[in-house]
Amino acid sequence: MDIYCLYCFRYIDVGSYGRNADGGVFQYCDLYHLLENDSLLPKGGVLVGDDAFPLKTYLMKPYSKVNLTKEEKIYNYRTSRARRIVENGFGILASRFRIFQQNMAVKVPTTIKIVKAACAIHNWLRLTSPTTYTPPSCYDYEDIVNATIIQGEWRSELSQLPSMLRTRINNRPKKIAQQVRDRYKDYFNGEWSVEWQDRMIK
């Protein structure tokens, strides 16, 4: 994968109300049905999400119980690195297209067009002018030597967005999904471990 594909949007579903729960929006989009029918990801492939989403065999989320084991903390750290790409993508989009920092005083069909156009332009700029549109300082950087995360400039450029209700919809995990997550936990603490991960969870 080209490094400049990072922070690009490959699939968008526009039109749900902002106050709807992330998990609920997810369950009513086409992507969800493709994933449920096992017709999208390569064998063994998974997506990562935060605690608002249900744990599925194809969708990994953090361990959320208290008193996590060291192995569970490492799993959470490793999956949070992937989720940070998503967070940076949305943050960069919203900081570059200021229309997302205010209520859009247009009709819903126009709003949908604006969102789609902004995502398309964002992708085009990211792929054609990555160092100008998204210099390295604009997104989060992980300092593995000092075990810190240096926040990207988009965070200071972005006005505080209104918080949205994040409720959990049907998030009771099934045993097989828990087993898949446990296997990833074992991988991250075994053959897929990286030498700095212990420092990052302290």
C-alpha positions as a printed NumPy array, in Angstrom:
array([[  0.   ,   0.   ,   0.   ],
       [  1.241,   3.467,  -0.889],
       [  2.013,   5.417,   2.291],
       [  0.015,   8.343,   0.914],
       [ -3.135,   6.203,   1.011],
       [ -3.015,   6.653,   4.782],
       [ -5.581,   9.185,   6.019],
       [ -7.652,   8.716,   2.837],
       [-11.309,   7.702,   2.842],
       [-12.107,   4.481,   0.977],
       [-15.752,   4.172,   1.962],
       [-18.165,   6.775,   3.282],
       [-21.792,   6.527,   4.301],
       [-23.4  ,   9.949,   4.534],
       [-26.873,  10.891,   5.684],
       [-27.431,   9.624,   9.234],
       [-28.248,  12.046,  12.023],
       [-25.184,  13.174,  13.97 ],
       [-26.725,  12.231,  17.292],
       [-27.226,   8.607,  16.226],
       [-24.931,   6.076,  17.882],
       [-21.909,   5.029,  15.809],
       [-22.776,   1.372,  16.247],
       [-26.345,   1.964,  15.112],
       [-25.271,   3.888,  12.003],
       [-22.815,   1.107,  11.212],
       [-25.511,  -1.581,  11.354],
       [-27.603,   0.199,   8.716],
       [-24.901,   0.83 ,   6.108],
       [-24.01 ,  -1.328,   3.112],
       [-20.544,  -1.984,   4.52 ],
       [-22.031,  -3.787,   7.516],
       [-23.985,  -6.218,   5.332],
       [-20.933,  -6.992,   3.191],
       [-18.911,  -7.713,   6.325],
       [-21.664,  -9.83 ,   7.851],
       [-21.793, -11.907,   4.655],
       [-18.006, -12.362,   4.693],
       [-17.721, -10.895,   1.187],
       [-15.382,  -7.942,   1.699],
       [-12.228,  -8.586,   3.725],
       [ -9.451, -10.995,   2.797],
       [ -9.225, -14.183,   4.837],
       [ -8.094, -13.29 ,   8.339],
       [ -8.567,  -9.556,   7.751],
       [-10.24 ,  -7.39 ,  10.383],
       [-11.269,  -3.795,  10.989],
       [-10.637,  -1.938,  14.244],
       [-13.113,   0.224,  16.108],
       [-13.553,   1.855,  19.483],
       [-15.853,   0.786,  22.287],
       [-18.925,   2.236,  20.545],
       [-18.888,  -0.662,  18.081],
       [-19.817,  -4.297,  18.641],
       [-17.059,  -6.88 ,  18.866],
       [-17.285,  -9.102,  15.778],
       [-15.031, -11.696,  14.184],
       [-14.176,  -9.039,  11.58 ],
       [-14.247,  -6.002,  13.919],
       [-11.82 ,  -5.788,  16.807],
       [-12.347,  -3.382,  19.683],
       [-10.418,  -2.731,  22.922],
       [-10.735,  -4.727,  26.095],
       [-12.823,  -2.408,  28.247],
       [-12.868,  -4.131,  31.62 ],
       [-10.992,  -2.662,  34.592],
       [ -7.792,  -4.23 ,  35.913],
       [ -6.516,  -5.207,  32.486],
       [ -3.674,  -7.675,  32.257],
       [ -0.397,  -6.567,  30.696],
       [ -1.239,  -8.625,  27.604],
       [ -4.645,  -6.942,  27.259],
       [ -3.056,  -3.484,  27.648],
       [ -0.603,  -4.315,  24.867],
       [ -3.457,  -5.478,  22.631],
       [ -5.298,  -2.207,  23.341],
       [ -2.162,  -0.202,  22.549],
       [ -1.54 ,  -2.019,  19.283],
       [ -5.107,  -1.604,  18.026],
       [ -5.176,   2.036,  19.177],
       [ -2.254,   2.692,  16.797],
       [ -4.484,   1.645,  13.897],
       [ -7.467,   3.647,  15.173],
       [ -5.235,   6.719,  15.437],
       [ -4.939,   6.685,  11.626],
       [ -8.724,   7.025,  11.404],
       [ -8.849,   9.771,  14.027],
       [ -6.145,  11.722,  12.213],
       [ -7.95 ,  11.311,   8.892],
       [-11.141,  12.837,  10.28 ],
       [ -9.205,  15.52 ,  12.159],
       [ -7.269,  16.613,   9.079],
       [-10.46 ,  16.682,   6.991],
       [-12.296,  18.837,   9.54 ],
       [ -9.348,  21.209,  10.065],
       [ -8.841,  21.756,   6.325],
       [-12.536,  22.092,   5.437],
       [-13.807,  24.534,   8.035],
       [-17.412,  23.98 ,   7.033],
       [-17.324,  20.908,   9.296],
       [-16.705,  23.13 ,  12.311],
       [-20.161,  24.666,  12.197],
       [-23.752,  23.749,  11.526],
       [-24.448,  23.579,   7.801],
       [-27.355,  25.873,   6.994],
       [-28.333,  23.944,   3.872],
       [-30.783,  21.197,   2.997],
       [-29.878,  17.574,   3.709],
       [-29.223,  16.632,   0.035],
       [-26.817,  19.574,  -0.249],
       [-25.1  ,  18.585,   2.985],
       [-24.545,  15.07 ,   1.62 ],
       [-22.992,  16.521,  -1.542],
       [-20.702,  18.787,   0.503],
       [-19.455,  15.883,   2.609],
       [-18.83 ,  13.677,  -0.427],
       [-17.053,  16.477,  -2.286],
       [-14.851,  17.309,   0.706],
       [-13.825,  13.661,   1.113],
       [-13.016,  13.375,  -2.606],
       [-10.937,  16.586,  -2.601],
       [ -9.204,  15.502,   0.627],
       [ -8.221,  12.181,  -0.974],
       [ -7.03 ,  13.889,  -4.161],
       [ -4.876,  16.38 ,  -2.249],
       [ -3.5  ,  13.66 ,  -0.002],
       [ -2.471,  11.576,  -3.023],
       [ -1.214,  14.364,  -5.297],
       [  0.264,  16.919,  -2.843],
       [  0.861,  15.008,   0.394],
       [  3.741,  17.076,   1.76 ],
       [  1.926,  20.365,   1.125],
       [ -1.566,  19.306,   2.194],
       [ -0.49 ,  17.051,   5.052],
       [  3.075,  17.787,   6.22 ],
       [  4.387,  15.355,   8.852],
       [  3.679,  17.823,  11.656],
       [ -0.052,  17.824,  10.949],
       [ -0.772,  14.308,  12.247],
       [  0.069,  12.492,  15.464],
       [  3.578,  11.129,  15.8  ],
       [  4.582,   8.312,  18.113],
       [  7.927,   8.833,  19.855],
       [  8.765,   5.227,  20.75 ],
       [ 12.094,   6.2  ,  22.363],
       [ 10.468,   8.429,  24.984],
       [  7.167,   6.491,  24.99 ],
       [  5.055,   9.546,  24.164],
       [  2.602,  10.569,  21.47 ],
       [  3.176,  14.001,  19.937],
       [ -0.146,  15.411,  18.847],
       [ -0.628,  16.599,  15.293],
       [ -1.15 ,  20.263,  14.486],
       [ -4.703,  19.622,  13.307],
       [ -5.696,  19.264,  16.961],
       [ -4.742,  22.872,  17.714],
       [ -6.187,  24.116,  14.411],
       [ -9.523,  22.451,  14.97 ],
       [-12.164,  24.249,  16.99 ],
       [-13.909,  22.093,  19.534],
       [-16.645,  20.186,  17.742],
       [-19.924,  19.548,  19.54 ],
       [-19.787,  16.254,  21.39 ],
       [-22.106,  13.589,  20.071],
       [-23.943,  10.945,  22.021],
       [-22.061,   7.68 ,  21.727],
       [-24.307,   4.893,  22.877],
       [-23.654,   1.235,  22.358],
       [-25.999,  -0.781,  20.201],
       [-26.184,  -4.549,  20.648],
       [-22.585,  -4.715,  21.817],
       [-22.741,  -8.022,  23.659],
       [-19.8  ,  -9.942,  22.173],
       [-20.216, -13.489,  20.963],
       [-17.802, -16.114,  22.201],
       [-16.207, -16.7  ,  18.78 ],
       [-15.48 , -12.958,  18.403],
       [-13.876, -12.95 ,  21.851],
       [-11.716, -15.884,  20.786],
       [-10.555, -14.004,  17.678],
       [ -9.632, -10.987,  19.815],
       [ -7.766, -13.226,  22.248],
       [ -5.782, -14.687,  19.331],
       [ -4.735, -11.181,  18.262],
       [ -3.787, -10.459,  21.857],
       [ -1.567, -13.555,  21.846],
       [ -0.002, -12.55 ,  18.496],
       [  0.778,  -9.045,  19.743],
       [  2.423, -10.52 ,  22.827],
       [  4.231, -13.235,  20.891],
       [  5.402, -13.486,  17.294],
       [  3.968, -10.058,  16.324],
       [  5.376,  -8.182,  19.305],
       [  7.433,  -5.033,  18.811],
       [ 10.307,  -4.122,  21.078],
       [  8.875,  -0.783,  22.264],
       [  5.336,  -1.88 ,  23.203],
       [  6.102,  -2.499,  26.884],
       [  7.307,   1.121,  27.24 ],
       [  4.15 ,   2.5  ,  25.651],
       [  1.744,   0.945,  28.188],
       [  3.495,   2.229,  31.328]])
